[in-house]
Short mmCIF file of C-alpha atoms in Angstrom, two decimals:
data_model
loop_
_atom_site.label_atom_id
_atom_site.label_comp_id
_atom_site.label_asym_id
_atom_site.label_seq_id
_atom_site.Cartn_x
_atom_site.Cartn_y
_atom_site.Cartn_z
CA UNK A 1 -227.80 -176.33 160.32
CA UNK A 2 -227.34 -173.58 162.91
CA UNK A 3 -227.58 -170.03 161.58
CA UNK A 4 -226.12 -166.93 163.22
CA UNK A 5 -229.56 -165.35 163.39
CA UNK A 6 -231.34 -168.26 165.03
CA UNK A 7 -232.59 -167.64 168.55
CA UNK A 8 -230.95 -169.30 171.54
CA UNK A 9 -232.03 -169.92 175.13
CA UNK A 10 -229.23 -168.91 177.52
CA UNK A 11 -230.50 -169.87 180.94
CA UNK A 12 -233.58 -167.74 181.49
CA UNK A 13 -232.61 -165.34 178.69
CA UNK A 14 -234.16 -165.79 175.25
CA UNK A 15 -231.55 -164.44 172.82
CA UNK A 16 -232.98 -163.35 169.45
CA UNK A 17 -229.74 -164.23 167.65
CA UNK A 18 -226.35 -165.81 168.32
CA UNK A 19 -224.28 -162.64 167.96
CA UNK A 20 -222.49 -161.55 171.14
CA UNK A 21 -220.88 -158.16 171.61
CA UNK A 22 -217.49 -158.98 173.13
CA UNK A 23 -216.11 -156.99 176.08
CA UNK A 24 -213.96 -154.06 175.00
CA UNK A 25 -212.24 -151.48 177.19
CA UNK A 26 -213.21 -147.95 176.12
CA UNK A 27 -212.01 -145.89 179.18
CA UNK A 28 -215.01 -143.53 179.20
CA UNK A 29 -215.94 -143.83 182.89
CA UNK A 30 -216.20 -140.76 185.13
CA UNK A 31 -214.04 -140.08 188.18
CA UNK A 32 -214.52 -142.66 190.90
CA UNK A 33 -215.15 -145.42 188.37
CA UNK A 34 -218.72 -144.28 187.66
CA UNK A 35 -220.69 -145.24 184.56
CA UNK A 36 -221.98 -142.29 182.54
CA UNK A 37 -224.98 -141.30 180.39
CA UNK A 38 -222.78 -141.67 177.31
CA UNK A 39 -222.08 -145.28 178.29
CA UNK A 40 -225.84 -145.87 178.52
CA UNK A 41 -226.25 -144.55 174.98
CA UNK A 42 -223.29 -146.57 173.69
CA UNK A 43 -224.59 -149.91 174.95
CA UNK A 44 -228.23 -149.15 174.07
CA UNK A 45 -227.18 -148.43 170.48
CA UNK A 46 -225.88 -152.01 170.27
CA UNK A 47 -228.80 -153.75 172.01
CA UNK A 48 -229.74 -155.77 168.92
CA UNK A 49 -226.89 -158.14 169.83
CA UNK A 50 -228.15 -161.40 171.25
CA UNK A 51 -226.02 -160.63 174.29
CA UNK A 52 -223.77 -157.72 175.25
CA UNK A 53 -220.79 -158.33 177.52
CA UNK A 54 -219.67 -155.03 179.00
CA UNK A 55 -216.18 -153.62 179.10
CA UNK A 56 -214.01 -154.92 181.93
CA UNK A 57 -215.29 -153.65 185.29
CA UNK A 58 -212.94 -153.72 188.26
CA UNK A 59 -214.23 -155.58 191.34
CA UNK A 60 -212.01 -153.57 193.71
CA UNK A 61 -209.73 -150.57 193.60
CA UNK A 62 -206.56 -152.66 193.72
CA UNK A 63 -208.04 -154.70 190.89
CA UNK A 64 -208.22 -151.69 188.55
CA UNK A 65 -205.90 -152.08 185.58
CA UNK A 66 -206.40 -148.93 183.50
CA UNK A 67 -207.40 -145.37 184.35
CA UNK A 68 -210.85 -144.35 183.16
CA UNK A 69 -212.44 -147.76 183.66
CA UNK A 70 -215.65 -148.34 185.67
CA UNK A 71 -216.07 -150.27 188.90
CA UNK A 72 -218.72 -152.28 190.73
CA UNK A 73 -217.51 -152.16 194.31
CA UNK A 74 -219.16 -149.02 195.75
CA UNK A 75 -222.80 -148.03 196.15
CA UNK A 76 -222.21 -145.03 193.88
CA UNK A 77 -220.79 -147.23 191.12
CA UNK A 78 -223.69 -149.66 191.36
CA UNK A 79 -226.19 -146.78 191.14
CA UNK A 80 -224.36 -145.31 188.13
CA UNK A 81 -224.82 -148.54 186.17
CA UNK A 82 -228.62 -148.67 186.60
CA UNK A 83 -229.34 -146.20 183.77
CA UNK A 84 -227.00 -148.21 181.52
CA UNK A 85 -228.71 -151.55 182.07
CA UNK A 86 -232.14 -149.87 181.91
CA UNK A 87 -231.29 -148.32 178.54
CA UNK A 88 -230.18 -151.68 177.15
CA UNK A 89 -233.33 -153.40 178.42
CA UNK A 90 -235.57 -150.63 177.11
CA UNK A 91 -234.05 -151.21 173.68
CA UNK A 92 -234.76 -154.92 173.97
CA UNK A 93 -231.25 -156.08 174.84
CA UNK A 94 -229.51 -158.25 177.42
CA UNK A 95 -226.21 -157.40 179.13
CA UNK A 96 -223.65 -159.18 181.33
CA UNK A 97 -220.94 -157.28 183.22
CA UNK A 98 -217.39 -158.47 182.71
CA UNK A 99 -215.57 -158.55 186.06
CA UNK A 100 -211.90 -157.82 185.44
CA UNK A 101 -209.25 -157.87 188.18
CA UNK A 102 -206.02 -156.66 186.58
CA UNK A 103 -203.69 -158.25 189.12
CA UNK A 104 -200.11 -157.34 188.21
CA UNK A 105 -201.26 -155.39 185.12
CA UNK A 106 -201.75 -152.13 187.02
CA UNK A 107 -199.77 -149.25 188.46
CA UNK A 108 -199.65 -147.21 191.71
CA UNK A 109 -200.26 -144.05 189.65
CA UNK A 110 -203.68 -145.49 188.76
CA UNK A 111 -204.80 -147.03 192.04
CA UNK A 112 -202.50 -145.72 194.77
CA UNK A 113 -201.52 -149.33 195.53
CA UNK A 114 -198.72 -151.65 194.53
CA UNK A 115 -200.29 -154.20 192.18
CA UNK A 116 -200.79 -157.73 193.46
CA UNK A 117 -200.31 -161.03 191.72
CA UNK A 118 -199.68 -164.69 192.36
CA UNK A 119 -195.92 -164.05 192.46
CA UNK A 120 -193.46 -161.16 192.46
CA UNK A 121 -193.02 -161.30 188.69
CA UNK A 122 -193.78 -158.15 186.69
CA UNK A 123 -195.85 -158.09 183.53
CA UNK A 124 -194.04 -157.55 180.25
CA UNK A 125 -194.54 -154.16 178.64
CA UNK A 126 -195.83 -150.71 179.54
CA UNK A 127 -199.13 -150.29 181.39
CA UNK A 128 -201.50 -147.35 181.01
CA UNK A 129 -201.47 -144.75 183.79
CA UNK A 130 -202.95 -141.26 184.24
CA UNK A 131 -199.45 -139.99 183.42
CA UNK A 132 -199.00 -141.96 180.23
CA UNK A 133 -197.47 -145.40 179.60
CA UNK A 134 -195.16 -146.66 182.34
CA UNK A 135 -193.16 -149.89 182.66
CA UNK A 136 -195.16 -152.55 184.46
CA UNK A 137 -194.12 -152.41 188.14
CA UNK A 138 -193.11 -155.27 190.38
CA UNK A 139 -196.29 -156.76 191.90
CA UNK A 140 -196.60 -157.88 195.48
CA UNK A 141 -197.10 -161.63 195.79
CA UNK A 142 -200.35 -162.42 197.59
CA UNK A 143 -199.96 -164.31 200.83
CA UNK A 144 -201.96 -167.53 200.95
CA UNK A 145 -204.38 -166.09 203.50
CA UNK A 146 -205.01 -163.05 201.25
CA UNK A 147 -206.15 -165.01 198.22
CA UNK A 148 -209.66 -165.56 199.59
CA UNK A 149 -210.22 -161.79 199.72
CA UNK A 150 -209.60 -161.49 195.99
CA UNK A 151 -211.75 -164.55 195.27
CA UNK A 152 -214.56 -162.88 197.18
CA UNK A 153 -214.11 -159.59 195.30
CA UNK A 154 -215.60 -161.23 192.20
CA UNK A 155 -218.61 -162.46 194.19
CA UNK A 156 -219.21 -159.04 195.78
CA UNK A 157 -218.99 -157.30 192.42
CA UNK A 158 -221.37 -159.88 190.93
CA UNK A 159 -223.95 -159.12 193.60
CA UNK A 160 -223.49 -155.44 192.81
CA UNK A 161 -223.92 -156.13 189.11
CA UNK A 162 -227.25 -157.90 189.64
CA UNK A 163 -228.35 -155.07 191.94
CA UNK A 164 -227.44 -152.66 189.14
CA UNK A 165 -229.67 -154.51 186.69
CA UNK A 166 -227.18 -156.65 184.78
CA UNK A 167 -228.51 -159.99 183.58
CA UNK A 168 -225.35 -161.75 184.71
CA UNK A 169 -221.57 -161.53 184.90
CA UNK A 170 -218.56 -162.84 183.02
CA UNK A 171 -215.33 -163.34 184.96
CA UNK A 172 -212.34 -162.18 182.94
CA UNK A 173 -210.09 -165.21 183.09
CA UNK A 174 -208.17 -164.29 179.94
CA UNK A 175 -205.55 -161.97 178.47
CA UNK A 176 -202.97 -161.95 181.24
CA UNK A 177 -205.09 -160.52 184.05
CA UNK A 178 -205.36 -161.97 187.56
CA UNK A 179 -207.12 -165.28 186.87
CA UNK A 180 -204.91 -165.79 183.81
CA UNK A 181 -201.84 -165.03 185.94
CA UNK A 182 -202.75 -167.84 188.35
CA UNK A 183 -203.19 -170.23 185.39
CA UNK A 184 -199.79 -169.22 184.03
CA UNK A 185 -196.61 -171.25 184.49
CA UNK A 186 -194.29 -168.20 184.47
CA UNK A 187 -196.36 -165.54 186.29
CA UNK A 188 -197.33 -168.07 188.97
CA UNK A 189 -194.26 -169.42 190.76
CA UNK A 190 -196.07 -170.25 194.00
CA UNK A 191 -195.28 -173.31 196.08
CA UNK A 192 -198.51 -173.32 198.11
CA UNK A 193 -201.88 -174.80 197.10
CA UNK A 194 -202.28 -172.16 194.36
CA UNK A 195 -199.13 -172.96 192.38
CA UNK A 196 -197.08 -175.70 190.78
CA UNK A 197 -199.34 -178.51 189.58
CA UNK A 198 -202.21 -178.09 187.15
CA UNK A 199 -204.67 -178.80 189.96
CA UNK A 200 -203.16 -175.99 191.98
CA UNK A 201 -202.87 -173.47 189.14
CA UNK A 202 -206.57 -173.80 188.28
CA UNK A 203 -207.64 -173.48 191.92
CA UNK A 204 -207.97 -169.67 191.98
CA UNK A 205 -210.15 -169.67 188.85
CA UNK A 206 -212.39 -172.42 190.22
CA UNK A 207 -212.73 -170.71 193.59
CA UNK A 208 -213.53 -167.33 192.02
CA UNK A 209 -216.19 -168.84 189.76
CA UNK A 210 -217.62 -170.96 192.58
CA UNK A 211 -217.93 -167.93 194.86
CA UNK A 212 -219.66 -166.00 192.08
CA UNK A 213 -222.08 -168.85 191.41
CA UNK A 214 -222.91 -168.96 195.11
CA UNK A 215 -223.50 -165.20 195.07
CA UNK A 216 -225.70 -164.80 191.98
CA UNK A 217 -226.41 -168.27 190.58
CA UNK A 218 -224.86 -170.42 187.87
CA UNK A 219 -227.26 -169.19 185.16
CA UNK A 220 -225.90 -165.69 185.69
CA UNK A 221 -222.21 -166.65 185.61
CA UNK A 222 -219.80 -167.13 182.72
CA UNK A 223 -216.04 -166.94 182.28
CA UNK A 224 -213.78 -165.82 179.43
CA UNK A 225 -210.56 -167.73 178.74
CA UNK A 226 -207.62 -167.36 176.34
CA UNK A 227 -205.90 -170.77 176.12
CA UNK A 228 -202.27 -170.34 175.16
CA UNK A 229 -202.51 -166.55 175.08
CA UNK A 230 -199.30 -164.65 175.82
CA UNK A 231 -200.76 -161.27 176.78
CA UNK A 232 -198.60 -159.21 179.16
CA UNK A 233 -195.95 -161.90 179.03
CA UNK A 234 -197.89 -164.84 180.49
CA UNK A 235 -197.01 -168.34 179.38
CA UNK A 236 -198.91 -171.58 180.00
CA UNK A 237 -197.38 -175.04 179.98
CA UNK A 238 -199.43 -178.07 178.97
CA UNK A 239 -202.27 -176.02 177.49
CA UNK A 240 -204.64 -178.91 176.56
CA UNK A 241 -204.20 -180.56 179.95
CA UNK A 242 -204.49 -177.28 181.86
CA UNK A 243 -207.74 -176.25 180.22
CA UNK A 244 -209.23 -179.73 180.16
CA UNK A 245 -208.73 -179.88 183.92
CA UNK A 246 -210.19 -176.39 184.38
CA UNK A 247 -213.26 -177.13 182.26
CA UNK A 248 -213.83 -180.41 184.10
CA UNK A 249 -214.03 -178.53 187.39
CA UNK A 250 -216.17 -175.72 185.95
CA UNK A 251 -218.56 -178.25 184.37
CA UNK A 252 -219.64 -179.25 187.89
CA UNK A 253 -221.02 -175.72 188.37
CA UNK A 254 -223.44 -175.68 185.39
CA UNK A 255 -222.36 -172.21 184.24
CA UNK A 256 -224.22 -170.06 181.74
CA UNK A 257 -221.26 -170.36 179.36
CA UNK A 258 -217.56 -170.31 178.78
CA UNK A 259 -216.20 -167.74 176.33
CA UNK A 260 -213.08 -168.84 174.44
CA UNK A 261 -210.73 -166.66 172.41
CA UNK A 262 -208.93 -167.87 169.30
CA UNK A 263 -205.54 -167.82 171.01
CA UNK A 264 -204.34 -171.34 170.24
CA UNK A 265 -204.59 -173.96 167.51
CA UNK A 266 -208.05 -174.79 166.25
CA UNK A 267 -207.45 -178.45 167.07
CA UNK A 268 -206.99 -177.58 170.76
CA UNK A 269 -210.03 -175.31 170.77
CA UNK A 270 -212.20 -177.98 169.13
CA UNK A 271 -211.02 -180.42 171.79
CA UNK A 272 -212.13 -177.98 174.48
CA UNK A 273 -215.48 -177.59 172.71
CA UNK A 274 -215.93 -181.36 172.93
CA UNK A 275 -214.87 -181.41 176.56
CA UNK A 276 -217.26 -178.64 177.62
CA UNK A 277 -220.84 -179.89 178.14
CA UNK A 278 -222.45 -176.45 178.27
CA UNK A 279 -222.83 -173.37 176.12
CA UNK A 280 -219.75 -172.09 174.29
CA UNK A 281 -219.28 -168.51 173.12
CA UNK A 282 -216.44 -168.48 170.60
CA UNK A 283 -214.43 -165.44 169.59
CA UNK A 284 -212.50 -166.73 166.57
CA UNK A 285 -209.93 -163.93 166.36
CA UNK A 286 -206.86 -163.01 168.38
CA UNK A 287 -207.79 -159.96 170.49
CA UNK A 288 -206.18 -156.83 168.98
CA UNK A 289 -204.74 -159.05 166.26
CA UNK A 290 -204.61 -158.14 162.58
CA UNK A 291 -207.89 -159.85 161.67
CA UNK A 292 -211.38 -159.02 162.92
CA UNK A 293 -214.12 -161.62 163.21
CA UNK A 294 -216.13 -161.92 159.99
CA UNK A 295 -219.35 -163.69 159.06
CA UNK A 296 -217.39 -166.57 157.53
CA UNK A 297 -215.54 -167.10 160.84
CA UNK A 298 -218.86 -167.15 162.68
CA UNK A 299 -220.37 -169.71 160.33
CA UNK A 300 -217.25 -171.86 160.57
CA UNK A 301 -217.40 -172.02 164.36
CA UNK A 302 -221.14 -172.58 164.47
CA UNK A 303 -220.39 -175.59 162.29
CA UNK A 304 -217.77 -176.74 164.81
CA UNK A 305 -220.31 -176.69 167.62
CA UNK A 306 -220.13 -173.22 169.19
CA UNK A 307 -223.57 -171.94 170.19
CA UNK A 308 -222.74 -168.22 170.17
CA UNK A 309 -220.14 -166.09 168.37
CA UNK A 310 -218.66 -162.90 169.81
CA UNK A 311 -217.61 -159.92 167.70
CA UNK A 312 -215.41 -157.21 169.17
CA UNK A 313 -213.98 -154.33 167.17
CA UNK A 314 -216.66 -154.51 164.47
CA UNK A 315 -219.23 -153.46 167.08
CA UNK A 316 -217.34 -150.23 167.80
CA UNK A 317 -217.93 -148.68 164.39
CA UNK A 318 -221.11 -150.62 163.57
CA UNK A 319 -223.77 -150.21 166.26
CA UNK A 320 -226.14 -152.05 163.88
CA UNK A 321 -223.69 -154.90 163.28
CA UNK A 322 -226.35 -157.61 163.57
CA UNK A 323 -228.40 -156.09 160.76
CA UNK A 324 -225.33 -155.53 158.60
CA UNK A 325 -224.35 -159.18 159.01
CA UNK A 326 -227.91 -160.32 158.33
CA UNK A 327 -228.25 -158.33 155.11
CA UNK A 328 -224.64 -158.64 153.93
CA UNK A 329 -224.12 -154.88 154.18
CA UNK A 330 -220.63 -153.31 154.27
CA UNK A 331 -218.91 -153.30 157.68
CA UNK A 332 -217.57 -149.85 158.52
CA UNK A 333 -213.85 -149.87 159.36
CA UNK A 334 -212.82 -149.21 162.93
CA UNK A 335 -210.82 -146.13 163.92
CA UNK A 336 -207.98 -147.38 166.15
CA UNK A 337 -207.31 -143.88 167.45
CA UNK A 338 -210.81 -143.73 168.95
CA UNK A 339 -210.44 -146.77 171.19
CA UNK A 340 -209.17 -145.03 174.31
CA UNK A 341 -209.23 -141.31 173.48
CA UNK A 342 -212.19 -140.49 175.75
CA UNK A 343 -215.19 -138.33 174.95
CA UNK A 344 -218.15 -139.03 172.68
CA UNK A 345 -216.23 -138.65 169.41
CA UNK A 346 -215.42 -142.12 168.15
CA UNK A 347 -217.79 -143.52 170.76
CA UNK A 348 -221.32 -142.36 169.98
CA UNK A 349 -220.65 -140.91 166.54
CA UNK A 350 -220.77 -144.07 164.40
CA UNK A 351 -224.03 -144.14 162.41
CA UNK A 352 -226.20 -147.05 161.42
CA UNK A 353 -226.08 -148.05 157.77
CA UNK A 354 -227.61 -145.41 155.53
CA UNK A 355 -229.69 -147.00 152.81
CA UNK A 356 -229.95 -145.00 149.63
CA UNK A 357 -232.83 -145.00 147.13
CA UNK A 358 -231.71 -145.07 143.49
CA UNK A 359 -232.61 -141.89 141.67
CA UNK A 360 -235.61 -142.32 139.39
CA UNK A 361 -235.73 -140.20 136.26
CA UNK A 362 -239.04 -139.24 134.82
CA UNK A 363 -239.50 -140.08 131.13
#
């Protein structure tokens, strides 16, 4: 029987446990998309995780979704990440960078550019900007000859990530961002080789992952997916067929892992587990949903064949989450207001569990 605290060999990385810190946007980067000393402390505090996946990191300026997020497309950004990865490694941890191209989920107030996407279909809802929430703008549909540039942006950022000391990268193919938009049947209305059929809708994802593998190696490359997720208004038709076809193509690349979110029926997810021959990281909860991942969820999915389990929000307020799970200690509640407020308060101010010694009375 697999236990959450068993070790696991992920490529060349020996993980001491099967707990993964999921990627979570915290908007604490400095101007110019630079990582900061506070970010180094934040990730180092959580280095007991078997693997950390960083917050979403934009691979290009036009790919930036939210203000205050870091990048990996300039020499200065790459240099700013080195103290972060060094701090994690010094504390005995391992860290992948999540590469997140926002696609249509962006705004000119944030980047200075009209967002791009597979088609001229806006996201649903308000996007974050330096001037507060704004309705998602109309994106510019990428011309066929432009798509390769955005495929390559993942590979360039991956090379930068390895140069910055990351152990690998995870492409963000979930939650309504660019890769997810290409997979979608309502955000992607293209009639060229990137739209229409399942084979065409998965093409951008496969090309982006393939380019990244060529750049940094398969053992350093993973991808996160949200089958059936409806974030930012995306819809997907034929979910089992779409993802079975995608995983069949990705299986040829011998990736480090795929990272699935609990965004569709368990039956579908178990089918994808069976279809995927490699390592599966499972996040059993709906991102930002009402329920956080708990130990029971982790044990359930280890029993269903997942090798690793990712925890998100619980890691924010519990830097020592692994030890709390191991010992059955209380999990501190998360403070929703601290997610994106900036500064060190609600970022570096969550303590490890404070053990108390019962008072002994002298006779």
